[in-house]
Amino acid sequence: MSNLSTLRIRRRPAGERRQMGGERMRLEAMAVKFPNVDGHPNRVPFEGVLTVVNVASDKAPAGARGHRVMLTSEAAESALPSLLGMAVDYRPGWDGHDARRKIGVVTDADVIGQRLVVRGYLYARDFPDVAKAIHAHAPEVMGMSYELADARVEDLRAEVWKLTRVTFTGAAILLREKAAYRATSFRMAS
């Protein structure tokens, strides 16, 4: 049985500290806790940077009508609960998304600085060829991409679409060079 937990730490005025640039320091995390099962053959942990926040994408993602996009940190933090339990998919060739090829699950999501970091499990026994292919690629070349619904764009006429509200519906593992954000990453436990 899973257990949803939320951690919110905020520094308030009496001892409020400011980072460079005058921003308040804040840590927020969400996770679905699964019991540890040592050596589970089908549950191989992974960690990845799904996207970066407050930074324009390197290229236009699918569905953005040729526009680069910028996911605000506020939208990402508000949408963290929608990531938990969502599937991780892949496409042969590692060049995009295929929602019908679900190979894992997201169990943890954090916004750490400008990185939206996800953790979870891949079903390595169910998909041994995929796990082998991931291991064959050097971790430096693998990346991730998010899947969204109900995205709100601040100004549809803008060159870069600023996403102010989203619902995450999944994630994909792909080659970093194929991702809209080149700063993404993916690594699977050995």
mmCIF file of C-alpha atoms in Angstrom:
data_model
loop_
_atom_site.group_PDB
_atom_site.id
_atom_site.type_symbol
_atom_site.label_atom_id
_atom_site.label_comp_id
_atom_site.label_asym_id
_atom_site.label_seq_id
_atom_site.Cartn_x
_atom_site.Cartn_y
_atom_site.Cartn_z
ATOM 1 C CA MET A 1 0.000 0.000 0.000
ATOM 2 C CA SER A 2 1.365 3.424 -0.862
ATOM 3 C CA ASN A 3 1.490 6.389 1.454
ATOM 4 C CA LEU A 4 1.426 9.980 0.216
ATOM 5 C CA SER A 5 3.659 12.318 2.164
ATOM 6 C CA THR A 6 4.403 15.981 1.757
ATOM 7 C CA LEU A 7 7.300 17.934 3.210
ATOM 8 C CA ARG A 8 7.148 21.711 3.302
ATOM 9 C CA ILE A 9 9.872 23.710 5.002
ATOM 10 C CA ARG A 10 9.708 27.491 4.936
ATOM 11 C CA ARG A 11 11.899 29.955 6.730
ATOM 12 C CA ARG A 12 9.867 32.781 8.183
ATOM 13 C CA PRO A 13 10.785 36.348 9.162
ATOM 14 C CA ALA A 14 12.508 35.898 12.568
ATOM 15 C CA GLY A 15 15.242 33.772 11.040
ATOM 16 C CA GLU A 16 14.469 34.372 7.392
ATOM 17 C CA ARG A 17 17.515 33.926 5.208
ATOM 18 C CA ARG A 18 17.867 35.124 1.700
ATOM 19 C CA GLN A 19 19.755 33.460 -1.115
ATOM 20 C CA MET A 20 21.816 35.479 -3.549
ATOM 21 C CA GLY A 21 19.406 37.687 -5.431
ATOM 22 C CA GLY A 22 17.197 38.185 -2.361
ATOM 23 C CA GLU A 23 14.964 35.116 -2.814
ATOM 24 C CA ARG A 24 13.622 33.262 0.213
ATOM 25 C CA MET A 25 14.905 29.720 0.568
ATOM 26 C CA ARG A 26 12.167 27.095 0.372
ATOM 27 C CA LEU A 27 12.158 23.317 0.051
ATOM 28 C CA GLU A 28 9.096 21.396 -1.099
ATOM 29 C CA ALA A 29 8.874 17.710 -1.914
ATOM 30 C CA MET A 30 6.217 15.115 -2.608
ATOM 31 C CA ALA A 31 6.521 11.355 -2.756
ATOM 32 C CA VAL A 32 4.547 8.144 -2.845
ATOM 33 C CA LYS A 33 6.293 5.767 -0.447
ATOM 34 C CA PHE A 34 6.661 2.137 -1.433
ATOM 35 C CA PRO A 35 8.083 -0.424 0.992
ATOM 36 C CA ASN A 36 11.708 -1.316 0.329
ATOM 37 C CA VAL A 37 12.084 -4.774 -1.202
ATOM 38 C CA ASP A 38 15.787 -5.589 -1.550
ATOM 39 C CA GLY A 39 16.642 -7.112 -4.911
ATOM 40 C CA HIS A 40 13.145 -6.728 -6.357
ATOM 41 C CA PRO A 41 13.638 -7.945 -9.950
ATOM 42 C CA ASN A 42 10.985 -5.723 -11.514
ATOM 43 C CA ARG A 43 11.417 -2.488 -9.556
ATOM 44 C CA VAL A 44 14.641 -0.754 -10.577
ATOM 45 C CA PRO A 45 15.006 2.784 -9.224
ATOM 46 C CA PHE A 46 15.657 5.751 -11.473
ATOM 47 C CA GLU A 47 16.291 9.451 -11.061
ATOM 48 C CA GLY A 48 16.040 12.187 -13.632
ATOM 49 C CA VAL A 49 15.718 15.872 -14.278
ATOM 50 C CA LEU A 50 12.351 16.102 -15.990
ATOM 51 C CA THR A 51 12.685 19.783 -16.883
ATOM 52 C CA VAL A 52 14.002 23.097 -15.698
ATOM 53 C CA VAL A 53 11.764 25.896 -14.452
ATOM 54 C CA ASN A 54 11.832 29.610 -15.264
ATOM 55 C CA VAL A 55 14.016 28.864 -18.306
ATOM 56 C CA ALA A 56 12.883 28.836 -21.941
ATOM 57 C CA SER A 57 13.114 25.463 -23.673
ATOM 58 C CA ASP A 58 15.938 24.946 -26.156
ATOM 59 C CA LYS A 59 13.406 24.064 -28.846
ATOM 60 C CA ALA A 60 9.647 23.881 -29.232
ATOM 61 C CA PRO A 61 8.074 20.804 -27.635
ATOM 62 C CA ALA A 62 5.342 18.847 -29.408
ATOM 63 C CA GLY A 63 1.998 20.581 -29.058
ATOM 64 C CA ALA A 64 3.441 24.084 -28.671
ATOM 65 C CA ARG A 65 2.791 25.085 -32.295
ATOM 66 C CA GLY A 66 6.444 25.913 -32.905
ATOM 67 C CA HIS A 67 6.825 28.018 -29.755
ATOM 68 C CA ARG A 68 9.510 27.456 -27.180
ATOM 69 C CA VAL A 69 8.026 27.259 -23.678
ATOM 70 C CA MET A 70 8.924 28.287 -20.148
ATOM 71 C CA LEU A 71 7.383 26.448 -17.201
ATOM 72 C CA THR A 72 7.174 28.795 -14.225
ATOM 73 C CA SER A 73 8.369 27.519 -10.861
ATOM 74 C CA GLU A 74 4.952 28.350 -9.392
ATOM 75 C CA ALA A 75 3.172 26.234 -12.017
ATOM 76 C CA ALA A 76 5.632 23.362 -11.525
ATOM 77 C CA GLU A 77 5.316 23.411 -7.727
ATOM 78 C CA SER A 78 1.517 23.546 -7.903
ATOM 79 C CA ALA A 79 1.499 20.599 -10.320
ATOM 80 C CA LEU A 80 3.854 18.325 -8.338
ATOM 81 C CA PRO A 81 0.960 16.227 -6.960
ATOM 82 C CA SER A 82 -0.189 15.481 -10.517
ATOM 83 C CA LEU A 83 3.180 13.826 -11.284
ATOM 84 C CA LEU A 84 2.942 11.209 -8.542
ATOM 85 C CA GLY A 85 1.848 7.838 -9.877
ATOM 86 C CA MET A 86 2.138 8.935 -13.506
ATOM 87 C CA ALA A 87 3.704 6.578 -16.012
ATOM 88 C CA VAL A 88 7.106 6.848 -17.617
ATOM 89 C CA ASP A 89 7.163 5.881 -21.285
ATOM 90 C CA TYR A 90 9.612 5.644 -24.174
ATOM 91 C CA ARG A 91 9.646 5.281 -27.926
ATOM 92 C CA PRO A 92 11.972 2.936 -29.819
ATOM 93 C CA GLY A 93 14.784 5.078 -31.142
ATOM 94 C CA TRP A 94 14.615 7.189 -27.958
ATOM 95 C CA ASP A 95 13.381 10.180 -29.943
ATOM 96 C CA GLY A 96 10.004 11.051 -28.437
ATOM 97 C CA HIS A 97 6.941 9.998 -26.476
ATOM 98 C CA ASP A 98 4.688 6.965 -26.766
ATOM 99 C CA ALA A 99 2.017 6.895 -24.071
ATOM 100 C CA ARG A 100 1.222 3.268 -24.968
ATOM 101 C CA ARG A 101 4.737 2.086 -24.017
ATOM 102 C CA LYS A 102 4.615 2.597 -20.253
ATOM 103 C CA ILE A 103 7.694 1.135 -18.591
ATOM 104 C CA GLY A 104 7.726 2.706 -15.140
ATOM 105 C CA VAL A 105 6.163 5.010 -12.585
ATOM 106 C CA VAL A 106 7.041 8.341 -10.953
ATOM 107 C CA THR A 107 6.988 8.124 -7.145
ATOM 108 C CA ASP A 108 8.768 11.319 -6.119
ATOM 109 C CA ALA A 109 8.988 14.868 -7.473
ATOM 110 C CA ASP A 110 10.915 17.877 -6.172
ATOM 111 C CA VAL A 111 11.699 21.327 -7.475
ATOM 112 C CA ILE A 112 15.344 21.824 -6.504
ATOM 113 C CA GLY A 113 16.596 25.204 -7.595
ATOM 114 C CA GLN A 114 15.662 25.352 -11.271
ATOM 115 C CA ARG A 115 15.476 21.570 -11.725
ATOM 116 C CA LEU A 116 12.319 19.483 -11.472
ATOM 117 C CA VAL A 117 13.770 16.179 -10.261
ATOM 118 C CA VAL A 118 11.749 12.973 -10.445
ATOM 119 C CA ARG A 119 12.409 9.533 -9.012
ATOM 120 C CA GLY A 120 10.609 6.280 -9.430
ATOM 121 C CA TYR A 121 10.884 2.743 -10.715
ATOM 122 C CA LEU A 122 11.260 1.108 -14.102
ATOM 123 C CA TYR A 123 9.764 -2.347 -14.650
ATOM 124 C CA ALA A 124 13.066 -3.936 -15.657
ATOM 125 C CA ARG A 125 11.899 -7.556 -15.606
ATOM 126 C CA ASP A 126 8.817 -6.791 -17.681
ATOM 127 C CA PHE A 127 10.906 -4.795 -20.181
ATOM 128 C CA PRO A 128 14.415 -6.338 -20.150
ATOM 129 C CA ASP A 129 15.233 -5.090 -23.656
ATOM 130 C CA VAL A 130 14.425 -1.514 -22.657
ATOM 131 C CA ALA A 131 16.457 -1.738 -19.441
ATOM 132 C CA LYS A 132 19.382 -3.174 -21.427
ATOM 133 C CA ALA A 133 19.121 -0.363 -24.003
ATOM 134 C CA ILE A 134 19.105 2.283 -21.262
ATOM 135 C CA HIS A 135 22.226 0.746 -19.740
ATOM 136 C CA ALA A 136 23.852 0.628 -23.195
ATOM 137 C CA HIS A 137 23.487 4.403 -23.588
ATOM 138 C CA ALA A 138 25.847 6.410 -21.460
ATOM 139 C CA PRO A 139 23.880 8.270 -18.758
ATOM 140 C CA GLU A 140 25.229 11.534 -20.190
ATOM 141 C CA VAL A 141 23.114 11.140 -23.343
ATOM 142 C CA MET A 142 19.772 10.232 -21.779
ATOM 143 C CA GLY A 143 17.179 12.864 -20.902
ATOM 144 C CA MET A 144 13.509 13.259 -20.109
ATOM 145 C CA SER A 145 10.442 15.118 -21.299
ATOM 146 C CA TYR A 146 7.160 15.904 -19.569
ATOM 147 C CA GLU A 147 3.634 15.228 -20.783
ATOM 148 C CA LEU A 148 0.965 17.823 -19.982
ATOM 149 C CA ALA A 149 -2.727 18.542 -20.099
ATOM 150 C CA ASP A 150 -4.711 21.645 -19.187
ATOM 151 C CA ALA A 151 -1.746 23.974 -19.771
ATOM 152 C CA ARG A 152 -2.397 27.691 -19.355
ATOM 153 C CA VAL A 153 -0.285 30.030 -21.475
ATOM 154 C CA GLU A 154 0.093 33.633 -20.322
ATOM 155 C CA ASP A 155 0.207 35.102 -23.879
ATOM 156 C CA LEU A 156 -0.373 32.939 -26.964
ATOM 157 C CA ARG A 157 1.195 35.653 -29.140
ATOM 158 C CA ALA A 158 4.512 35.584 -27.264
ATOM 159 C CA GLU A 159 7.575 34.068 -28.910
ATOM 160 C CA VAL A 160 8.167 31.967 -25.780
ATOM 161 C CA TRP A 161 4.997 30.621 -24.191
ATOM 162 C CA LYS A 162 5.006 31.118 -20.420
ATOM 163 C CA LEU A 163 3.167 28.177 -18.810
ATOM 164 C CA THR A 164 1.406 29.423 -15.677
ATOM 165 C CA ARG A 165 -0.637 26.323 -14.882
ATOM 166 C CA VAL A 166 -0.250 22.684 -15.934
ATOM 167 C CA THR A 167 -1.293 19.163 -15.058
ATOM 168 C CA PHE A 168 1.389 16.544 -15.565
ATOM 169 C CA THR A 169 0.095 13.372 -17.246
ATOM 170 C CA GLY A 170 3.361 11.463 -17.582
ATOM 171 C CA ALA A 171 7.005 11.546 -18.567
ATOM 172 C CA ALA A 172 9.169 10.095 -21.311
ATOM 173 C CA ILE A 173 12.749 8.873 -21.400
ATOM 174 C CA LEU A 174 14.572 9.921 -24.544
ATOM 175 C CA LEU A 175 17.911 11.058 -25.846
ATOM 176 C CA ARG A 176 18.775 14.434 -24.357
ATOM 177 C CA GLU A 177 19.414 15.853 -27.840
ATOM 178 C CA LYS A 178 15.783 15.056 -28.762
ATOM 179 C CA ALA A 179 14.313 16.715 -25.657
ATOM 180 C CA ALA A 180 12.931 20.261 -25.711
ATOM 181 C CA TYR A 181 15.181 20.977 -22.719
ATOM 182 C CA ARG A 182 18.806 19.853 -23.098
ATOM 183 C CA ALA A 183 19.389 20.279 -19.340
ATOM 184 C CA THR A 184 17.348 17.130 -18.585
ATOM 185 C CA SER A 185 18.905 13.851 -17.507
ATOM 186 C CA PHE A 186 18.031 10.249 -16.714
ATOM 187 C CA ARG A 187 19.868 7.496 -14.904
ATOM 188 C CA MET A 188 18.822 4.069 -13.785
ATOM 189 C CA ALA A 189 20.341 2.207 -10.832
ATOM 190 C CA SER A 190 22.741 -0.551 -11.862
#
